[in-house]
mmCIF file of C-alpha atoms in Angstrom:
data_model
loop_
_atom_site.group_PDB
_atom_site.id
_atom_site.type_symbol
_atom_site.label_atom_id
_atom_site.label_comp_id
_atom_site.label_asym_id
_atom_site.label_seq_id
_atom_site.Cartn_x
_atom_site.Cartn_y
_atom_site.Cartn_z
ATOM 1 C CA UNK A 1 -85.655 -66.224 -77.764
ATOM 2 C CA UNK A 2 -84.918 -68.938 -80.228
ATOM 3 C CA UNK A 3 -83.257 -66.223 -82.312
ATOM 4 C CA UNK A 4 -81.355 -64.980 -79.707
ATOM 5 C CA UNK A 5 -80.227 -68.789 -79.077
ATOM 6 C CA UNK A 6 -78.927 -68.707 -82.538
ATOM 7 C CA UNK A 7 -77.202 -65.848 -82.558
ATOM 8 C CA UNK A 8 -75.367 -66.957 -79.307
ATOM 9 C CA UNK A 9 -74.290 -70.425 -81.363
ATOM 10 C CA UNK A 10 -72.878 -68.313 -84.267
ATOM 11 C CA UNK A 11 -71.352 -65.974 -82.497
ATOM 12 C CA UNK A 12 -69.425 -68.633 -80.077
ATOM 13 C CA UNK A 13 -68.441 -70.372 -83.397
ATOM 14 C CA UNK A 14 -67.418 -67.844 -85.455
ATOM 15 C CA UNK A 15 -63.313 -67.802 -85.125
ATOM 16 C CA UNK A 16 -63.512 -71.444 -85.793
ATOM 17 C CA UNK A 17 -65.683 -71.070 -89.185
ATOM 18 C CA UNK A 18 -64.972 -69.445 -92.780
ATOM 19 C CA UNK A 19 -68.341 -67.049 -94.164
ATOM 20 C CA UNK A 20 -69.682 -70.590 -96.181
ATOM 21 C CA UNK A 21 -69.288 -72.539 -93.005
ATOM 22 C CA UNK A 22 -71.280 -69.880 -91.366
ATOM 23 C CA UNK A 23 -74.030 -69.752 -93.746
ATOM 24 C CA UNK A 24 -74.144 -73.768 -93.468
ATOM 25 C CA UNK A 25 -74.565 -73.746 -89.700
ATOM 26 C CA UNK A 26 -77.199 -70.749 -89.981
ATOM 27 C CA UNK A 27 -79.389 -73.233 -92.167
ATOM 28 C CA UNK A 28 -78.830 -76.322 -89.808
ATOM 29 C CA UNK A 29 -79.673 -74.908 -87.035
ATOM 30 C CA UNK A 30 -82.755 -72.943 -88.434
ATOM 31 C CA UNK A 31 -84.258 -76.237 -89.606
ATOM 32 C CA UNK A 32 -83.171 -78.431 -86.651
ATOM 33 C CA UNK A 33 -84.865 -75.814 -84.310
ATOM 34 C CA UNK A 34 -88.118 -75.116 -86.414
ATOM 35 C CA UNK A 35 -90.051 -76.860 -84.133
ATOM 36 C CA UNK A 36 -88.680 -76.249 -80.827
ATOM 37 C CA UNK A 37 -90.758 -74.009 -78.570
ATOM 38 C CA UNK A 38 -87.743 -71.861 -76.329
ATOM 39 C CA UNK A 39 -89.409 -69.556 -73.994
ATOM 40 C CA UNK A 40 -88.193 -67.454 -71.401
ATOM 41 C CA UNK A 41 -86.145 -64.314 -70.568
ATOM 42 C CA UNK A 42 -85.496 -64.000 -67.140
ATOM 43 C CA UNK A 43 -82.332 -65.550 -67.292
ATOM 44 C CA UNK A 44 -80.905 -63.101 -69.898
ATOM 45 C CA UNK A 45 -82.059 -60.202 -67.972
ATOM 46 C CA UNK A 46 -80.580 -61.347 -64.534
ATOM 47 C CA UNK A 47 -77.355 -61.697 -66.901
ATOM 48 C CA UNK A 48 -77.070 -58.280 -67.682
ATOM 49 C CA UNK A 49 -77.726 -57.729 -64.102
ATOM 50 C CA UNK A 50 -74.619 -59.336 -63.029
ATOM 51 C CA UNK A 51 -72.663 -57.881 -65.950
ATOM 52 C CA UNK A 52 -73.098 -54.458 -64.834
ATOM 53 C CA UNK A 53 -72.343 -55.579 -61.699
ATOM 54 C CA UNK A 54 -69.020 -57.166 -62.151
ATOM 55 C CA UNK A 55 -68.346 -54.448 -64.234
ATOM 56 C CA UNK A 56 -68.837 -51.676 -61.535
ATOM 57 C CA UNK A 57 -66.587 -54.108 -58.941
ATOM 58 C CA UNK A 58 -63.617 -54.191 -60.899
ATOM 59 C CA UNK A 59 -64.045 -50.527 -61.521
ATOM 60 C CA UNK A 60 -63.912 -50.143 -57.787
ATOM 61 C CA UNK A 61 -61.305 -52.450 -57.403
ATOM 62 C CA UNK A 62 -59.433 -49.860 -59.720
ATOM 63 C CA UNK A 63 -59.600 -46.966 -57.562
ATOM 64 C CA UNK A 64 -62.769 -45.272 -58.968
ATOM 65 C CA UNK A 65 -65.112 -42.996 -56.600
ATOM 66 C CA UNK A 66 -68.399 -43.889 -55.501
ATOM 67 C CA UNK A 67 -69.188 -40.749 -57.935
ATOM 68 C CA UNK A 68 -67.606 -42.458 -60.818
ATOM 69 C CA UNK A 69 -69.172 -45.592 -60.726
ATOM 70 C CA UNK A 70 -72.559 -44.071 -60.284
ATOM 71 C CA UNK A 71 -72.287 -42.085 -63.764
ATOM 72 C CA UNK A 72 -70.860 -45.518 -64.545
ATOM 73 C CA UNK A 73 -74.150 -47.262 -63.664
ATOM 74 C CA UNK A 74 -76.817 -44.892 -64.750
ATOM 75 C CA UNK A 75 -75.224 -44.510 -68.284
ATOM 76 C CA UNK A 76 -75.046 -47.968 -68.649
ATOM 77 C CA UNK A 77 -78.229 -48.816 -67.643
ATOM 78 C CA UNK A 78 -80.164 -45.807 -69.819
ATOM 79 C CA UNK A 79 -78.240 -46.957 -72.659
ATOM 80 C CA UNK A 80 -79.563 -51.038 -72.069
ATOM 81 C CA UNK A 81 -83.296 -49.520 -71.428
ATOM 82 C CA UNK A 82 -83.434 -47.593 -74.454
ATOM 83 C CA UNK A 83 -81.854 -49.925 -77.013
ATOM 84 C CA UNK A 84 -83.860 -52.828 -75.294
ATOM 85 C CA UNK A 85 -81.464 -56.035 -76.025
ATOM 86 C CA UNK A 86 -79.649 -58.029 -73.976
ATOM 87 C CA UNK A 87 -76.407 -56.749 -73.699
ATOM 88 C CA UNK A 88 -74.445 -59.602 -75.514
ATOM 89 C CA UNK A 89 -77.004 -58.799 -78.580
ATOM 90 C CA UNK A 90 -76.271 -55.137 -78.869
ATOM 91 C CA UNK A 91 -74.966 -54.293 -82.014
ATOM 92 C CA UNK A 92 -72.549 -51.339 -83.206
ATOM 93 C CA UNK A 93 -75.771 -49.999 -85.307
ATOM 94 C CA UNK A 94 -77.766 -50.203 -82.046
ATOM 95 C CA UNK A 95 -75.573 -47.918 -80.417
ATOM 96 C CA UNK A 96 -74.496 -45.514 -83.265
ATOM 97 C CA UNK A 97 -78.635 -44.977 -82.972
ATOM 98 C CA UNK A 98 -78.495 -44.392 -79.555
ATOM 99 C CA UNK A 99 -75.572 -41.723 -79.356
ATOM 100 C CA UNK A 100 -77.469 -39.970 -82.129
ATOM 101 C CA UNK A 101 -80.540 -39.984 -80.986
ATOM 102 C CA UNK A 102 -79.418 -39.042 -77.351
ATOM 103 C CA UNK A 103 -77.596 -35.979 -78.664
ATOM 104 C CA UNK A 104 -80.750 -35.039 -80.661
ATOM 105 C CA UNK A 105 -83.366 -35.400 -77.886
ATOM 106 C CA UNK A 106 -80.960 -33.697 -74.986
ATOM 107 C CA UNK A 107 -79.370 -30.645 -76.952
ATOM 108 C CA UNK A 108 -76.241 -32.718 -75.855
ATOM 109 C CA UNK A 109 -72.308 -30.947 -77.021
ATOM 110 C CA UNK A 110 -69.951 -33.603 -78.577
ATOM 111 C CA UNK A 111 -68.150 -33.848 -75.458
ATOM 112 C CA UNK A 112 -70.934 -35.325 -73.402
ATOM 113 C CA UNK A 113 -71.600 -37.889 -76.608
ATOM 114 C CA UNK A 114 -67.963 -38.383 -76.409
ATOM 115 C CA UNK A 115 -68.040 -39.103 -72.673
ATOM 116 C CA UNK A 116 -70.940 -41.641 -72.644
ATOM 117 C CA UNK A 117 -68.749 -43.378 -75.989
ATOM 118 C CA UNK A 118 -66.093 -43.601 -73.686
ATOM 119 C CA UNK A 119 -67.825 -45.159 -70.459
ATOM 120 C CA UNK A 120 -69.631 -47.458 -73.153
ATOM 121 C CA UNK A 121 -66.511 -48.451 -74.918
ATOM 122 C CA UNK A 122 -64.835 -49.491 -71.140
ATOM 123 C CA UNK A 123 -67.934 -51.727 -70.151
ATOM 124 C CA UNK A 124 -68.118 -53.073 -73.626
ATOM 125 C CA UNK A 125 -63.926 -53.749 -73.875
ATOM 126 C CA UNK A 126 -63.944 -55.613 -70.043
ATOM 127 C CA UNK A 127 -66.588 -57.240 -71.421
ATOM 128 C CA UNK A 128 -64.646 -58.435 -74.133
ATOM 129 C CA UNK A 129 -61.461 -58.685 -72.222
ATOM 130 C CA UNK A 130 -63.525 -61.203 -69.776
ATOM 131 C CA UNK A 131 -64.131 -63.094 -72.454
ATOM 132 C CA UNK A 132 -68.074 -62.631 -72.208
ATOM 133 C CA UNK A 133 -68.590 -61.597 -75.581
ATOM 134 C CA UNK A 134 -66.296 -62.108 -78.877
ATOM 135 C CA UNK A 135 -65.766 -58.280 -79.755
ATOM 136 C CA UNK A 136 -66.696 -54.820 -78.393
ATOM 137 C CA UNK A 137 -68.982 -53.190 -80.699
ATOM 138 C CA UNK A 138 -67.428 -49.772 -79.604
ATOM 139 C CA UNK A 139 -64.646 -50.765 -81.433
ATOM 140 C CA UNK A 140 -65.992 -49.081 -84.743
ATOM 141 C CA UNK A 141 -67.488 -45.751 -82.811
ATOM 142 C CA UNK A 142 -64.579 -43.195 -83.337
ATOM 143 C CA UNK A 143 -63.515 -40.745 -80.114
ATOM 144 C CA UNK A 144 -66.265 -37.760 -80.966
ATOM 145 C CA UNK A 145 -64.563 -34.954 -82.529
ATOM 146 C CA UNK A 146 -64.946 -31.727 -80.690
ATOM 147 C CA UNK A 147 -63.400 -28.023 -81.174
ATOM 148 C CA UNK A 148 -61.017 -26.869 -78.606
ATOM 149 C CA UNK A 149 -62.084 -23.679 -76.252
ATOM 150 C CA UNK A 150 -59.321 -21.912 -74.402
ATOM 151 C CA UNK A 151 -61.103 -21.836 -70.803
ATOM 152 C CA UNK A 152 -60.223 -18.479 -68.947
ATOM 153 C CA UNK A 153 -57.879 -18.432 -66.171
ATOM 154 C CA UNK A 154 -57.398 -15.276 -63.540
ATOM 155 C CA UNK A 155 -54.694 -12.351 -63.986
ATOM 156 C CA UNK A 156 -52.333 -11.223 -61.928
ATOM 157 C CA UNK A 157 -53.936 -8.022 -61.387
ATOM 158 C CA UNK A 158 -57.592 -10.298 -60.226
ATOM 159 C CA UNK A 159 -55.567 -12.285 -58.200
ATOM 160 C CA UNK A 160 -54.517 -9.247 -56.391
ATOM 161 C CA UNK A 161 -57.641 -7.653 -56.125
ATOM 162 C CA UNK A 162 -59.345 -10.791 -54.578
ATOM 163 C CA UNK A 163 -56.743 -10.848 -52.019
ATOM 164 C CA UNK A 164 -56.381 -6.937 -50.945
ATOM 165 C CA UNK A 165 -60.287 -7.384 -50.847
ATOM 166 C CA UNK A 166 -60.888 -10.166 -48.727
ATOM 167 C CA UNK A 167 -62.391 -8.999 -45.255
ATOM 168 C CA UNK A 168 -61.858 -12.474 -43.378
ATOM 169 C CA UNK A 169 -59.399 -13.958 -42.764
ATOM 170 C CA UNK A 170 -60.435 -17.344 -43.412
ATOM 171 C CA UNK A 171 -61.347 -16.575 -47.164
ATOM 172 C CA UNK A 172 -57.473 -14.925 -47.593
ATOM 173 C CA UNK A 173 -56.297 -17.993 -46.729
ATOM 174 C CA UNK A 174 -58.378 -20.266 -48.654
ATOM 175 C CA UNK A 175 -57.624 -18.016 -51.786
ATOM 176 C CA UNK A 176 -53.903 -18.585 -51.428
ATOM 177 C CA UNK A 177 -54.206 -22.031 -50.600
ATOM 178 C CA UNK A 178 -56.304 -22.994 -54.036
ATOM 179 C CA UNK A 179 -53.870 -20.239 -55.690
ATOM 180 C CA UNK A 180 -50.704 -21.510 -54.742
ATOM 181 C CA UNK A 181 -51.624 -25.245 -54.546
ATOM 182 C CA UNK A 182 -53.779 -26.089 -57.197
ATOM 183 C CA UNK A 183 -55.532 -28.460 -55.276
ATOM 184 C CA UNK A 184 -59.379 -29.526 -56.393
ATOM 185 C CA UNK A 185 -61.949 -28.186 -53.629
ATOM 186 C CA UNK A 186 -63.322 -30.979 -52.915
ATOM 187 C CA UNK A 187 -59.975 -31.978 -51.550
ATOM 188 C CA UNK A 188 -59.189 -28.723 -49.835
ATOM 189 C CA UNK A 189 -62.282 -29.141 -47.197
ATOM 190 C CA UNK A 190 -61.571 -32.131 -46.333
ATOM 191 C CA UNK A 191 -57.891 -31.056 -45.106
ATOM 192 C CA UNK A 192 -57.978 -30.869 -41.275
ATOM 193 C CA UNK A 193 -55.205 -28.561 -39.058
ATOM 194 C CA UNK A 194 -52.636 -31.290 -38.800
ATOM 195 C CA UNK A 195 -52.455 -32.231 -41.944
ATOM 196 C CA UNK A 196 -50.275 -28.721 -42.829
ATOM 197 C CA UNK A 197 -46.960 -29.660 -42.519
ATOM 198 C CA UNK A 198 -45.860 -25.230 -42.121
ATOM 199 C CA UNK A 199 -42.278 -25.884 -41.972
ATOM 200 C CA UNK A 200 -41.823 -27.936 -45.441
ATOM 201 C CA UNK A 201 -44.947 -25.976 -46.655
ATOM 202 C CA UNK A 202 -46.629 -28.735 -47.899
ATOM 203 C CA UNK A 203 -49.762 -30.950 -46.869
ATOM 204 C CA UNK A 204 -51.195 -34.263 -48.370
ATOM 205 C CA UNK A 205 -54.590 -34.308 -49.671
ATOM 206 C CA UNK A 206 -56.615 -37.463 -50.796
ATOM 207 C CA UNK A 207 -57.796 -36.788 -54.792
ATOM 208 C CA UNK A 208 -59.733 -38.802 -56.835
ATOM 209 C CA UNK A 209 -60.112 -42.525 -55.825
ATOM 210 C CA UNK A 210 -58.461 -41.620 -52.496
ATOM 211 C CA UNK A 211 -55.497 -41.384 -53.927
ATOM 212 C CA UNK A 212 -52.703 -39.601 -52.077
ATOM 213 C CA UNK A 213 -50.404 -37.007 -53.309
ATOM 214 C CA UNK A 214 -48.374 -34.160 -51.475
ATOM 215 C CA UNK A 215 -49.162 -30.274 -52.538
ATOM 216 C CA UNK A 216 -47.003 -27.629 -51.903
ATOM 217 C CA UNK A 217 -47.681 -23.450 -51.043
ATOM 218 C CA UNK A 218 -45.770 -20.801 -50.711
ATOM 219 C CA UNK A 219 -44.541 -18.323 -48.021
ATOM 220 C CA UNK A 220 -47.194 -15.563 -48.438
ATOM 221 C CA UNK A 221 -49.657 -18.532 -47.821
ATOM 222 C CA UNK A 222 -48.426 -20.067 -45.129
ATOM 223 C CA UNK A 223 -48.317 -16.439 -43.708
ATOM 224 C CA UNK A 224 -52.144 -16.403 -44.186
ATOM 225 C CA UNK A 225 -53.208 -19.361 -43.096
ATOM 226 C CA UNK A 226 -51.222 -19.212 -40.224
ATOM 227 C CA UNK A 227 -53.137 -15.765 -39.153
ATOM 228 C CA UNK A 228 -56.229 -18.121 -39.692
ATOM 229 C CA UNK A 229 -55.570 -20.681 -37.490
ATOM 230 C CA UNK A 230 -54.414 -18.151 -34.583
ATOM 231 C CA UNK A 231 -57.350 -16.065 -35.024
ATOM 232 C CA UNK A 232 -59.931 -19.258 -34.655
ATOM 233 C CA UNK A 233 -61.637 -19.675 -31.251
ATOM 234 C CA UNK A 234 -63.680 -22.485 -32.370
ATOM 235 C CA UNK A 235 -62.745 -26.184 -31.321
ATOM 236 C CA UNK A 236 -63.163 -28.240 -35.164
ATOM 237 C CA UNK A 237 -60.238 -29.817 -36.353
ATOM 238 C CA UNK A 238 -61.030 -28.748 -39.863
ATOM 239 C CA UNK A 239 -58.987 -26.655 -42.032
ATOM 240 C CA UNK A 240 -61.650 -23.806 -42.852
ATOM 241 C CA UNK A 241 -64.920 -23.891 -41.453
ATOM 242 C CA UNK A 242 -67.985 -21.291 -41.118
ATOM 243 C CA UNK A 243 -67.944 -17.983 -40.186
ATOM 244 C CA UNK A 244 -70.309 -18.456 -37.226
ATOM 245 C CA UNK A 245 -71.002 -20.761 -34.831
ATOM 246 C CA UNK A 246 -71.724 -23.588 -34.326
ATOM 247 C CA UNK A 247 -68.895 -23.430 -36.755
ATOM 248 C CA UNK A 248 -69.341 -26.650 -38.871
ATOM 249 C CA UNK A 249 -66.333 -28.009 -41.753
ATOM 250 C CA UNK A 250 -66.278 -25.971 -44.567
ATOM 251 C CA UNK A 251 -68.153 -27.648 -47.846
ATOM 252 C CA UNK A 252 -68.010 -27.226 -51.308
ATOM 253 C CA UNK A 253 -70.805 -25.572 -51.731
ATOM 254 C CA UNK A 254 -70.133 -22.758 -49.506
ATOM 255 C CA UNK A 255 -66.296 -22.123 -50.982
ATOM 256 C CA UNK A 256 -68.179 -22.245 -53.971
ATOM 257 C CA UNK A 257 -71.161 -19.404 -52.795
ATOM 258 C CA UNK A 258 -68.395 -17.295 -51.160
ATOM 259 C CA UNK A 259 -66.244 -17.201 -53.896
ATOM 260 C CA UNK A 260 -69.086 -16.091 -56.635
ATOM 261 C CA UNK A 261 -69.748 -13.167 -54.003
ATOM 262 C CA UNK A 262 -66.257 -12.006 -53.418
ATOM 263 C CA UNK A 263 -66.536 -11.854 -57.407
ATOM 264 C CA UNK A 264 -69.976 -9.947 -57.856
ATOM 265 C CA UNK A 265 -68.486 -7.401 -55.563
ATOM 266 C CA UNK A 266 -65.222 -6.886 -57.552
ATOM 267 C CA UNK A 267 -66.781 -7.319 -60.572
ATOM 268 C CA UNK A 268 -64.639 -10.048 -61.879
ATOM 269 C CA UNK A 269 -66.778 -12.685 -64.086
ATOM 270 C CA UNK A 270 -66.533 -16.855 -63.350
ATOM 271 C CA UNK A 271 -64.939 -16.908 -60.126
ATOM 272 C CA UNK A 272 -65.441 -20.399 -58.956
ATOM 273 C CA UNK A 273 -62.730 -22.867 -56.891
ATOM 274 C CA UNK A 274 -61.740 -24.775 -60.705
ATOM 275 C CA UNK A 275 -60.450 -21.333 -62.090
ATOM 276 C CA UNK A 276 -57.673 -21.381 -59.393
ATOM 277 C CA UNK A 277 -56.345 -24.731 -60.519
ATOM 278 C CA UNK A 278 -56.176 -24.035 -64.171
ATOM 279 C CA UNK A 279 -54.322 -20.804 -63.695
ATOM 280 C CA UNK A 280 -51.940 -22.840 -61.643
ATOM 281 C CA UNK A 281 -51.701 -25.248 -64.523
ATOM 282 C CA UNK A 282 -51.308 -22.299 -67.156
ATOM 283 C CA UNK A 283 -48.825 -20.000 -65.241
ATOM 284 C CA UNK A 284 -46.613 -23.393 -64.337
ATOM 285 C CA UNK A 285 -46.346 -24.170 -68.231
ATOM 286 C CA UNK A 286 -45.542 -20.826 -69.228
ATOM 287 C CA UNK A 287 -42.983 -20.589 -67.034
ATOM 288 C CA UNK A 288 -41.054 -24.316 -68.281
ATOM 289 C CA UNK A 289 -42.661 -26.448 -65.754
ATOM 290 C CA UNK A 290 -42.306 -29.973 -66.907
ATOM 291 C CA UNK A 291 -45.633 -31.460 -68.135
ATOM 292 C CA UNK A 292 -44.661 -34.469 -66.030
ATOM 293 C CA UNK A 293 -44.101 -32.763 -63.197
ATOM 294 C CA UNK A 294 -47.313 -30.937 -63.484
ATOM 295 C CA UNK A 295 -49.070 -33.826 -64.005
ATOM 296 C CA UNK A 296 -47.933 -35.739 -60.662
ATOM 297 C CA UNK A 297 -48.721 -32.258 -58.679
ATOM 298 C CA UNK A 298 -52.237 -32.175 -60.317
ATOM 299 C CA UNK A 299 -53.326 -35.497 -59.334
ATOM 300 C CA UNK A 300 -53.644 -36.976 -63.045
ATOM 301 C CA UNK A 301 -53.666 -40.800 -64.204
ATOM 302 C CA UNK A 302 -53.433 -39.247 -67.816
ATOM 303 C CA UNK A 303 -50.809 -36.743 -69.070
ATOM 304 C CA UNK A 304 -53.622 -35.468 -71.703
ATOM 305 C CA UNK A 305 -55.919 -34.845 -69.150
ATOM 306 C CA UNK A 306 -52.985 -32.200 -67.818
ATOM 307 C CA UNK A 307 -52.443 -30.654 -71.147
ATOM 308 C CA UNK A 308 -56.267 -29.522 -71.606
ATOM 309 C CA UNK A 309 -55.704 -27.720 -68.239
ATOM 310 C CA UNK A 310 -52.889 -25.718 -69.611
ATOM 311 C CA UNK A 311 -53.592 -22.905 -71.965
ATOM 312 C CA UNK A 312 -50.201 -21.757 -73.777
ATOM 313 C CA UNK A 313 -50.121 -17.923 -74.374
ATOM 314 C CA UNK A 314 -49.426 -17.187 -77.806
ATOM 315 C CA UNK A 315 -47.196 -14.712 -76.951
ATOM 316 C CA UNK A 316 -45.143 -17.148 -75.583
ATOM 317 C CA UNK A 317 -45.438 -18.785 -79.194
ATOM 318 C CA UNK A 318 -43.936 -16.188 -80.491
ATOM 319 C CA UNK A 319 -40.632 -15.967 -78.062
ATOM 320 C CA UNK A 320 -40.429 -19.420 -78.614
ATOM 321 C CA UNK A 321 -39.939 -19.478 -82.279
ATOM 322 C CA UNK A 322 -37.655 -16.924 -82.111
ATOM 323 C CA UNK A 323 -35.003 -18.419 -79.987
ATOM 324 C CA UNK A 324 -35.432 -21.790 -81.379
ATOM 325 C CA UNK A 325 -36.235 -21.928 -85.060
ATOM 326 C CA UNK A 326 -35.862 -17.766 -86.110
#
């Protein structure tokens, strides 16, 4: 504790002080505190209580989902546990150690390390920012490094056979919808029957942070969906819900299990809700989208986040250096 005391003192006194100054004040206040009993450490601990804490509020305050800020919290806290400092005494070797050794003991790829760097370098930065300690000591822990895979998107000829195989109506519709829209699962069942505006063929859906942005489908979609919702006899205002009664919203999980069947049966590999969205994403690039523009009907803060969800076909590559540089 009387260490820790010490360290505080330097650290609060260190843009005022050259390295000799420093040294001087180290050997002051090592003498003049020899024989000073300082116990105690349920201050510190309450501390890095309210740290997290204020952290995670201003995060909300920012628009991040409950889901968010509960990765937020739990990597946080694992990280504090394991090092076993007080926050404002963690040091950049502390958590160099950590990343390593959590990558070692989990089997964990470089983007996971990469993603708990990142969540570690926000807390530590606000922390900063707040002026509750001097300097992050992210600051020297470099964005992970990872290789690049091209994810797989759908075909044409898949996309067909899904649709000329579906036997309900329902899962026609939902196909086109994620197809044509791009929209995340998650915020397709939560769309209810008057939130389709048919006649501008477009809806509003609530993304991440319940943040609102309009989506937009096309003809042969609203076709489908409109067969849907005349073929219903059930009483829900959702948008898609069970196949049999009592007829309960649709939930991620089920688009999810129905999906992967429809799949097995055609014997098409991966065919989960996420695939629809990044063929969007590919198929709107390819054909001169601007990345903008697909960024604002995607639903991302980041443009980068946008490009990793578009996959540019080489062949494409190829047309393009013709007509511009050969």
């Amino acid at each position: 504790m009387k260490q820790r005391l010490i360290s505080d003192i330097e650290s609060q006194m260190q843009k005022m002080l050259d390295n000799n100054q420093l040294e001087e004040l180290h050997r002051v206040l090592t003498y003049c505190m020899h024989d000073i009993d300082i116990s105690g450490s349920a201050s510190s601990d309450k501390a890095d209580t309210n740290y997290v804490d204020m952290f995670l509020a201003a995060k909300k305050i920012e628009g991040r989902s409950e889901k968010s800020l509960k990765y937020y919290q739990s990597t946080i806290e694992k990280m504090v546990q394991k090092i076993g400092k007080t926050i404002k005494h963690i040091t950049t070797d502390d958590l160099r150690g950590y990343l390593s050794d959590y990558q070692k003991n989990n089997n964990s790829s470089k983007v996971t390390i990469d993603n708990i760097r990142r969540i570690l370098s926000s807390f530590f930065g606000w922390l900063e920012d707040e002026d509750y300690i001097l300097k992050s000591p992210v600051r020297r822990i470099h964005k992970v490094k990872s290789g690049k895979t091209i994810k797989e998107t759908y075909t044409d000829e898949q996309l067909e056979l899904m649709r000329d195989n579906c036997n309900e109506p329902r899962d026609l519709a939902m196909i086109d919808l994620l197809a044509s829209t791009g929209m995340r699962v998650g915020e397709m069942v939560l769309l209810n029957k008057e939130d389709i505006n048919f006649e501008e063929r477009e809806c509003v859906v609530f993304g991440k942070g319940d943040k609102e942005r309009v989506v937009y489908f096309d003809a042969r979609t609203k076709m489908h969906l409109q067969n849907y919702l005349r073929l219903r006899t059930d009483e829900n205002n959702a948008l898609f819900v069970s196949l049999s009664a009592p007829y309960k919203r649709l939930e991620i999980g089920g688009v999810e299990v129905r999906l992967r069947k429809i799949g097995k049966e055609l014997g098409i590999a991966k065919v989960h809700p996420h695939k629809f969205r990044r063929t969007l994403a590919t198929m709107a690039i390819d054909k001169g989208m601007p990345i903008e523009q697909l960024q604002q009907l995607l639903g991302h803060q980041r443009i980068d986040t946008t490009l990793q969800y578009a996959m540019v076909k080489q062949s494409n590559v190829k047309i393009a250096h013709r007509k511009y540089i050969g």
